PDB file of C-alpha atoms in Angstrom:
ATOM      1  CA  ALA N 135      -8.049  -7.545 -16.159  1.00  0.00           C
ATOM      2  CA  GLN N 136      -6.864  -4.642 -14.051  1.00  0.00           C
ATOM      3  CA  ARG N 137      -3.124  -4.493 -13.733  1.00  0.00           C
ATOM      4  CA  VAL N 138      -0.408  -2.000 -12.807  1.00  0.00           C
ATOM      5  CA  THR N 139       3.119  -2.440 -14.085  1.00  0.00           C
ATOM      6  CA  GLN N 140       6.158  -0.686 -12.674  1.00  0.00           C
ATOM      7  CA  PRO N 141       8.978  -2.007 -14.830  1.00  0.00           C
ATOM      8  CA  GLU N 142      11.880  -0.764 -12.707  1.00  0.00           C
ATOM      9  CA  LYS N 143      12.584  -2.300  -9.319  1.00  0.00           C
ATOM     10  CA  LEU N 144      15.356   0.178  -8.633  1.00  0.00           C
ATOM     11  CA  LEU N 145      16.156   3.610  -9.984  1.00  0.00           C
ATOM     12  CA  SER N 146      19.366   5.330  -8.917  1.00  0.00           C
ATOM     13  CA  VAL N 147      20.159   8.951  -9.669  1.00  0.00           C
ATOM     14  CA  PHE N 148      22.383  11.697  -8.337  1.00  0.00           C
ATOM     15  CA  LYS N 149      21.032  14.686  -6.465  1.00  0.00           C
ATOM     16  CA  GLY N 150      19.804  17.347  -8.875  1.00  0.00           C
ATOM     17  CA  ALA N 151      19.159  14.925 -11.713  1.00  0.00           C
ATOM     18  CA  PRO N 152      15.680  14.516 -13.239  1.00  0.00           C
ATOM     19  CA  VAL N 153      13.646  11.524 -12.180  1.00  0.00           C
ATOM     20  CA  GLU N 154      10.938   9.577 -13.986  1.00  0.00           C
ATOM     21  CA  LEU N 155       9.305   6.592 -12.325  1.00  0.00           C
ATOM     22  CA  LYS N 156       7.341   4.597 -14.864  1.00  0.00           C
ATOM     23  CA  CYS N 157       3.845   3.244 -14.379  1.00  0.00           C
ATOM     24  CA  ASN N 158       1.676   1.550 -16.978  1.00  0.00           C
ATOM     25  CA  TYR N 159      -1.795   0.258 -16.357  1.00  0.00           C
ATOM     26  CA  SER N 160      -4.302  -2.065 -17.918  1.00  0.00           C
ATOM     27  CA  TYR N 161      -7.962  -1.176 -17.529  1.00  0.00           C
ATOM     28  CA  SER N 162     -10.748  -0.918 -20.050  1.00  0.00           C
ATOM     29  CA  GLY N 163     -12.666   1.927 -18.431  1.00  0.00           C
ATOM     30  CA  SER N 164     -11.731   5.321 -17.010  1.00  0.00           C
ATOM     31  CA  PRO N 165      -9.302   4.647 -14.191  1.00  0.00           C
ATOM     32  CA  GLU N 166      -8.348   6.652 -11.179  1.00  0.00           C
ATOM     33  CA  LEU N 167      -4.618   6.545 -10.559  1.00  0.00           C
ATOM     34  CA  PHE N 168      -2.512   7.253  -7.526  1.00  0.00           C
ATOM     35  CA  TRP N 169       1.107   7.407  -6.451  1.00  0.00           C
ATOM     36  CA  TYR N 170       1.993   6.331  -2.926  1.00  0.00           C
ATOM     37  CA  VAL N 171       5.388   6.786  -1.259  1.00  0.00           C
ATOM     38  CA  GLN N 172       6.925   4.732   1.534  1.00  0.00           C
ATOM     39  CA  TYR N 173       9.985   6.140   3.307  1.00  0.00           C
ATOM     40  CA  SER N 174      12.268   3.696   5.052  1.00  0.00           C
ATOM     41  CA  ARG N 175      10.318   1.541   7.523  1.00  0.00           C
ATOM     42  CA  GLN N 176       7.339   3.901   7.527  1.00  0.00           C
ATOM     43  CA  ARG N 177       3.756   3.686   6.391  1.00  0.00           C
ATOM     44  CA  LEU N 178       2.642   4.250   2.833  1.00  0.00           C
ATOM     45  CA  GLN N 179       1.474   7.802   2.224  1.00  0.00           C
ATOM     46  CA  LEU N 180      -0.566   9.180  -0.622  1.00  0.00           C
ATOM     47  CA  LEU N 181       1.643  11.348  -2.792  1.00  0.00           C
ATOM     48  CA  LEU N 182      -0.513  12.189  -5.801  1.00  0.00           C
ATOM     49  CA  ARG N 183      -3.947  11.496  -7.196  1.00  0.00           C
ATOM     50  CA  HIS N 184      -4.382  12.141 -10.885  1.00  0.00           C
ATOM     51  CA  ILE N 185      -7.701  13.926 -10.622  1.00  0.00           C
ATOM     52  CA  SER N 186      -6.261  16.549  -8.287  1.00  0.00           C
ATOM     53  CA  ARG N 187      -3.549  17.498 -10.791  1.00  0.00           C
ATOM     54  CA  GLU N 188      -1.332  18.833  -8.011  1.00  0.00           C
ATOM     55  CA  SER N 189       2.400  19.004  -7.591  1.00  0.00           C
ATOM     56  CA  ILE N 190       3.483  17.522  -4.266  1.00  0.00           C
ATOM     57  CA  LYS N 191       7.107  17.838  -3.090  1.00  0.00           C
ATOM     58  CA  GLY N 192       7.981  18.823  -6.643  1.00  0.00           C
ATOM     59  CA  PHE N 193       6.531  15.629  -8.120  1.00  0.00           C
ATOM     60  CA  THR N 194       3.981  15.606 -10.913  1.00  0.00           C
ATOM     61  CA  ALA N 195       2.232  12.853 -12.817  1.00  0.00           C
ATOM     62  CA  ASP N 196       0.108  13.095 -15.927  1.00  0.00           C
ATOM     63  CA  LEU N 197      -2.382  10.490 -16.998  1.00  0.00           C
ATOM     64  CA  ASN N 198      -1.790   9.501 -20.616  1.00  0.00           C
ATOM     65  CA  LYS N 199      -4.759   7.414 -21.709  1.00  0.00           C
ATOM     66  CA  GLY N 200      -3.307   6.775 -25.140  1.00  0.00           C
ATOM     67  CA  GLU N 201      -0.197   5.176 -23.689  1.00  0.00           C
ATOM     68  CA  THR N 202      -2.031   3.910 -20.569  1.00  0.00           C
ATOM     69  CA  SER N 203       0.682   5.466 -18.439  1.00  0.00           C
ATOM     70  CA  PHE N 204       0.918   7.554 -15.284  1.00  0.00           C
ATOM     71  CA  HIS N 205       4.619   8.253 -14.915  1.00  0.00           C
ATOM     72  CA  LEU N 206       5.880  10.164 -11.886  1.00  0.00           C
ATOM     73  CA  LYS N 207       8.346  12.951 -12.589  1.00  0.00           C
ATOM     74  CA  LYS N 208      10.511  15.386 -10.732  1.00  0.00           C
ATOM     75  CA  PRO N 209      12.934  17.753 -12.450  1.00  0.00           C
ATOM     76  CA  PHE N 210      15.561  17.839  -9.691  1.00  0.00           C
ATOM     77  CA  ALA N 211      15.826  14.900  -7.297  1.00  0.00           C
ATOM     78  CA  GLN N 212      16.727  15.440  -3.641  1.00  0.00           C
ATOM     79  CA  GLU N 213      18.316  12.959  -1.246  1.00  0.00           C
ATOM     80  CA  GLU N 214      15.164  13.000   0.890  1.00  0.00           C
ATOM     81  CA  ASP N 215      13.220  11.646  -2.103  1.00  0.00           C
ATOM     82  CA  SER N 216      14.873   8.272  -1.577  1.00  0.00           C
ATOM     83  CA  ALA N 217      11.972   5.915  -0.886  1.00  0.00           C
ATOM     84  CA  MET N 218       9.764   3.206  -2.334  1.00  0.00           C
ATOM     85  CA  TYR N 219       7.158   4.461  -4.782  1.00  0.00           C
ATOM     86  CA  TYR N 220       3.981   2.566  -5.617  1.00  0.00           C
ATOM     87  CA  CYS N 221       1.607   3.292  -8.458  1.00  0.00           C
ATOM     88  CA  ALA N 222      -2.000   2.226  -7.853  1.00  0.00           C
ATOM     89  CA  LEU N 223      -5.155   1.943  -9.908  1.00  0.00           C
ATOM     90  CA  ASN N 224      -8.793   2.034  -8.959  1.00  0.00           C
ATOM     91  CA  GLY N 225     -11.253   0.545 -11.387  1.00  0.00           C
ATOM     92  CA  ASN N 226     -14.835   0.128 -10.361  1.00  0.00           C
ATOM     93  CA  THR N 227     -14.499  -1.135  -6.813  1.00  0.00           C
ATOM     94  CA  ASP N 228     -13.268   0.247  -3.508  1.00  0.00           C
ATOM     95  CA  LYS N 229      -9.924  -1.490  -3.699  1.00  0.00           C
ATOM     96  CA  LEU N 230      -6.672  -0.290  -5.224  1.00  0.00           C
ATOM     97  CA  ILE N 231      -4.501  -2.423  -7.470  1.00  0.00           C
ATOM     98  CA  PHE N 232      -0.888  -1.704  -6.568  1.00  0.00           C
ATOM     99  CA  GLY N 233       2.181  -2.141  -8.712  1.00  0.00           C
ATOM    100  CA  THR N 234       5.234  -3.919  -7.377  1.00  0.00           C
ATOM    101  CA  GLY N 235       6.937  -0.645  -6.532  1.00  0.00           C
ATOM    102  CA  THR N 236      10.128   1.133  -7.581  1.00  0.00           C
ATOM    103  CA  ARG N 237      12.864   1.942  -5.117  1.00  0.00           C
ATOM    104  CA  LEU N 238      14.348   5.364  -5.791  1.00  0.00           C
ATOM    105  CA  GLN N 239      17.858   5.990  -4.534  1.00  0.00           C
ATOM    106  CA  VAL N 240      19.178   9.531  -4.732  1.00  0.00           C
ATOM    107  CA  PHE N 241      22.908   9.788  -4.181  1.00  0.00           C
ATOM    108  CA  PRO N 242      24.594  12.977  -2.925  1.00  0.00           C
TER     109      PRO N 242
ATOM    110  CA  ASP X 224      -7.305  12.665  14.024  1.00  0.00           C
ATOM    111  CA  ALA X 225      -4.525  10.259  14.979  1.00  0.00           C
ATOM    112  CA  GLY X 226      -4.800   8.420  11.693  1.00  0.00           C
ATOM    113  CA  VAL X 227      -5.090   4.677  11.348  1.00  0.00           C
ATOM    114  CA  ILE X 228      -3.886   2.978  14.510  1.00  0.00           C
ATOM    115  CA  GLN X 229      -2.423  -0.505  14.564  1.00  0.00           C
ATOM    116  CA  SER X 230      -1.301  -2.645  17.451  1.00  0.00           C
ATOM    117  CA  PRO X 231       1.017  -4.153  18.296  1.00  0.00           C
ATOM    118  CA  ARG X 232       3.765  -2.440  16.308  1.00  0.00           C
ATOM    119  CA  HIS X 233       6.027  -5.468  16.663  1.00  0.00           C
ATOM    120  CA  GLU X 234       5.171  -9.066  17.417  1.00  0.00           C
ATOM    121  CA  VAL X 235       7.568 -11.952  17.825  1.00  0.00           C
ATOM    122  CA  THR X 236       6.011 -15.347  18.329  1.00  0.00           C
ATOM    123  CA  GLU X 237       6.817 -18.995  17.974  1.00  0.00           C
ATOM    124  CA  MET X 238       5.518 -21.207  15.230  1.00  0.00           C
ATOM    125  CA  GLY X 239       2.129 -22.650  16.089  1.00  0.00           C
ATOM    126  CA  GLN X 240       1.012 -19.755  18.261  1.00  0.00           C
ATOM    127  CA  GLU X 241      -2.050 -17.630  17.581  1.00  0.00           C
ATOM    128  CA  VAL X 242      -1.415 -14.053  16.523  1.00  0.00           C
ATOM    129  CA  THR X 243      -3.992 -11.264  16.556  1.00  0.00           C
ATOM    130  CA  LEU X 244      -3.347  -7.948  14.860  1.00  0.00           C
ATOM    131  CA  ARG X 245      -5.585  -4.990  15.577  1.00  0.00           C
ATOM    132  CA  CYS X 246      -6.624  -1.933  13.621  1.00  0.00           C
ATOM    133  CA  LYS X 247      -8.600   1.199  14.373  1.00  0.00           C
ATOM    134  CA  PRO X 248      -9.552   3.030  11.169  1.00  0.00           C
ATOM    135  CA  ILE X 249     -10.014   6.748  10.767  1.00  0.00           C
ATOM    136  CA  SER X 250     -13.404   7.830  12.023  1.00  0.00           C
ATOM    137  CA  GLY X 251     -15.879   8.272   9.187  1.00  0.00           C
ATOM    138  CA  HIS X 252     -14.035   6.037   6.745  1.00  0.00           C
ATOM    139  CA  ASN X 253     -16.280   3.311   5.378  1.00  0.00           C
ATOM    140  CA  SER X 254     -13.737   0.899   3.903  1.00  0.00           C
ATOM    141  CA  LEU X 255     -10.949  -0.994   5.634  1.00  0.00           C
ATOM    142  CA  PHE X 256      -8.158  -2.994   4.052  1.00  0.00           C
ATOM    143  CA  TRP X 257      -5.568  -5.466   5.331  1.00  0.00           C
ATOM    144  CA  TYR X 258      -2.295  -5.800   3.405  1.00  0.00           C
ATOM    145  CA  ARG X 259       0.828  -7.897   3.813  1.00  0.00           C
ATOM    146  CA  GLN X 260       4.225  -6.628   2.700  1.00  0.00           C
ATOM    147  CA  THR X 261       7.295  -8.790   2.143  1.00  0.00           C
ATOM    148  CA  MET X 262      10.494  -8.331   0.203  1.00  0.00           C
ATOM    149  CA  MET X 263       9.681 -11.273  -2.035  1.00  0.00           C
ATOM    150  CA  ARG X 264       6.025 -10.569  -2.829  1.00  0.00           C
ATOM    151  CA  GLY X 265       5.712  -6.830  -2.289  1.00  0.00           C
ATOM    152  CA  LEU X 266       2.375  -5.419  -1.136  1.00  0.00           C
ATOM    153  CA  GLU X 267      -0.518  -7.875  -1.193  1.00  0.00           C
ATOM    154  CA  LEU X 268      -4.157  -7.136  -0.417  1.00  0.00           C
ATOM    155  CA  LEU X 269      -5.486  -9.792   1.933  1.00  0.00           C
ATOM    156  CA  ILE X 270      -9.067  -8.682   2.538  1.00  0.00           C
ATOM    157  CA  TYR X 271     -11.198  -5.588   2.566  1.00  0.00           C
ATOM    158  CA  PHE X 272     -14.406  -4.525   4.259  1.00  0.00           C
ATOM    159  CA  ASN X 273     -17.016  -1.974   3.281  1.00  0.00           C
ATOM    160  CA  ASN X 274     -19.371  -0.765   5.996  1.00  0.00           C
ATOM    161  CA  ASN X 275     -18.037  -3.573   8.222  1.00  0.00           C
ATOM    162  CA  VAL X 276     -18.937  -6.278   5.690  1.00  0.00           C
ATOM    163  CA  PRO X 277     -16.164  -8.389   4.079  1.00  0.00           C
ATOM    164  CA  ILE X 278     -16.264  -7.715   0.340  1.00  0.00           C
ATOM    165  CA  ASP X 279     -13.216  -9.449  -1.080  1.00  0.00           C
ATOM    166  CA  ASP X 280     -11.152 -12.011   0.816  1.00  0.00           C
ATOM    167  CA  SER X 281      -9.552 -13.593  -2.237  1.00  0.00           C
ATOM    168  CA  GLY X 282      -6.112 -12.528  -1.043  1.00  0.00           C
ATOM    169  CA  MET X 283      -6.302 -14.389   2.254  1.00  0.00           C
ATOM    170  CA  PRO X 284      -3.591 -17.026   1.871  1.00  0.00           C
ATOM    171  CA  GLU X 285      -5.302 -19.933   3.581  1.00  0.00           C
ATOM    172  CA  ASP X 286      -7.691 -20.968   6.314  1.00  0.00           C
ATOM    173  CA  ARG X 287      -5.168 -20.105   8.983  1.00  0.00           C
ATOM    174  CA  PHE X 288      -5.960 -16.455   8.315  1.00  0.00           C
ATOM    175  CA  SER X 289      -9.207 -14.820   9.392  1.00  0.00           C
ATOM    176  CA  ALA X 290     -10.371 -11.222   9.700  1.00  0.00           C
ATOM    177  CA  LYS X 291     -13.280  -9.582  11.432  1.00  0.00           C
ATOM    178  CA  MET X 292     -14.756  -6.124  11.668  1.00  0.00           C
ATOM    179  CA  PRO X 293     -17.312  -6.165  14.471  1.00  0.00           C
ATOM    180  CA  ASN X 294     -17.939  -2.417  14.251  1.00  0.00           C
ATOM    181  CA  ALA X 295     -16.894   0.648  12.298  1.00  0.00           C
ATOM    182  CA  SER X 296     -13.988   1.443  14.609  1.00  0.00           C
ATOM    183  CA  PHE X 297     -12.219  -1.879  15.001  1.00  0.00           C
ATOM    184  CA  SER X 298     -10.887  -4.772  12.964  1.00  0.00           C
ATOM    185  CA  THR X 299      -8.712  -7.790  13.686  1.00  0.00           C
ATOM    186  CA  LEU X 300      -6.579 -10.077  11.569  1.00  0.00           C
ATOM    187  CA  LYS X 301      -5.887 -13.429  13.171  1.00  0.00           C
ATOM    188  CA  ILE X 302      -3.390 -16.095  12.204  1.00  0.00           C
ATOM    189  CA  GLN X 303      -3.848 -19.474  13.829  1.00  0.00           C
ATOM    190  CA  PRO X 304      -1.544 -21.359  13.849  1.00  0.00           C
ATOM    191  CA  SER X 305       1.262 -19.060  12.761  1.00  0.00           C
ATOM    192  CA  GLU X 306       4.148 -20.253  10.589  1.00  0.00           C
ATOM    193  CA  PRO X 307       7.579 -18.750   9.843  1.00  0.00           C
ATOM    194  CA  ARG X 308       6.476 -17.898   6.294  1.00  0.00           C
ATOM    195  CA  ASP X 309       3.872 -15.531   7.784  1.00  0.00           C
ATOM    196  CA  SER X 310       6.685 -13.210   8.867  1.00  0.00           C
ATOM    197  CA  ALA X 311       5.967  -9.852   7.209  1.00  0.00           C
ATOM    198  CA  VAL X 312       4.747  -6.343   7.859  1.00  0.00           C
ATOM    199  CA  TYR X 313       0.957  -6.221   8.010  1.00  0.00           C
ATOM    200  CA  PHE X 314      -0.669  -2.910   7.147  1.00  0.00           C
ATOM    201  CA  CYS X 315      -4.187  -1.795   7.772  1.00  0.00           C
ATOM    202  CA  ALA X 316      -5.640   1.037   5.699  1.00  0.00           C
ATOM    203  CA  SER X 317      -8.947   2.853   5.704  1.00  0.00           C
ATOM    204  CA  SER X 318     -10.489   4.935   2.991  1.00  0.00           C
ATOM    205  CA  PHE X 319     -13.125   7.419   2.101  1.00  0.00           C
ATOM    206  CA  ALA X 320     -13.652   8.390  -1.528  1.00  0.00           C
ATOM    207  CA  LEU X 321     -10.978   5.961  -2.715  1.00  0.00           C
ATOM    208  CA  GLU X 322      -7.979   7.613  -0.994  1.00  0.00           C
ATOM    209  CA  GLN X 323      -6.457   5.024   1.308  1.00  0.00           C
ATOM    210  CA  TYR X 324      -4.723   6.026   4.526  1.00  0.00           C
ATOM    211  CA  PHE X 325      -2.313   3.479   5.914  1.00  0.00           C
ATOM    212  CA  GLY X 326      -1.461   2.623   9.469  1.00  0.00           C
ATOM    213  CA  PRO X 327       2.136   2.263  10.678  1.00  0.00           C
ATOM    214  CA  GLY X 328       2.062  -1.497  10.262  1.00  0.00           C
ATOM    215  CA  THR X 329       2.730  -4.474  12.515  1.00  0.00           C
ATOM    216  CA  ARG X 330       6.046  -6.207  11.983  1.00  0.00           C
ATOM    217  CA  LEU X 331       5.417  -9.896  12.645  1.00  0.00           C
ATOM    218  CA  THR X 332       8.238 -12.351  13.161  1.00  0.00           C
ATOM    219  CA  VAL X 333       7.396 -16.023  13.556  1.00  0.00           C
ATOM    220  CA  THR X 334      10.308 -18.155  14.720  1.00  0.00           C
TER     221      THR X 334
END
């Protein structure tokens, strides 16, 4: 079964601290993985896609097939990073399987 | 492109009334998705279409919910009759090559 697990509902850090949002997946094939971000009362926006291997707003994520993980990292958190972050998996269909999300709070 | 457009942005209705939510996907996108977001259940996929054809409606909660996509530029999600537990934010998203683009959502309140 395809599944995405985000173990932390809430992650609180101070500005300037490193951030790691955890995402583990379950899928037997070669998945495509995504991170979406939702700022307060706004739409979800695509943040990262693993195949593009980009850094967006200072965030990076590396697919680790051995650990079936796709953790989102940023070395120095900013207050404007406060948002809801969703990890998502695509298997072999058009739809995405979303995790339950992690709320990141960055305190000044 | 204006992105995915949803209307209305807010809807307040009384229990038992019919509610219709509308979505215009991004031109050229061939898949369209309807999601529901609540604090308790998070983001749930209700139904998705590919080339205007419903592919997976397993997330539709019950017969009170129905969705249509009469053409490539328009989709509706209807709830009839509505109930207070349907109160949520409903998102529409469209995609091309797996990247989904979300609309601003419709915040539905059923009293």
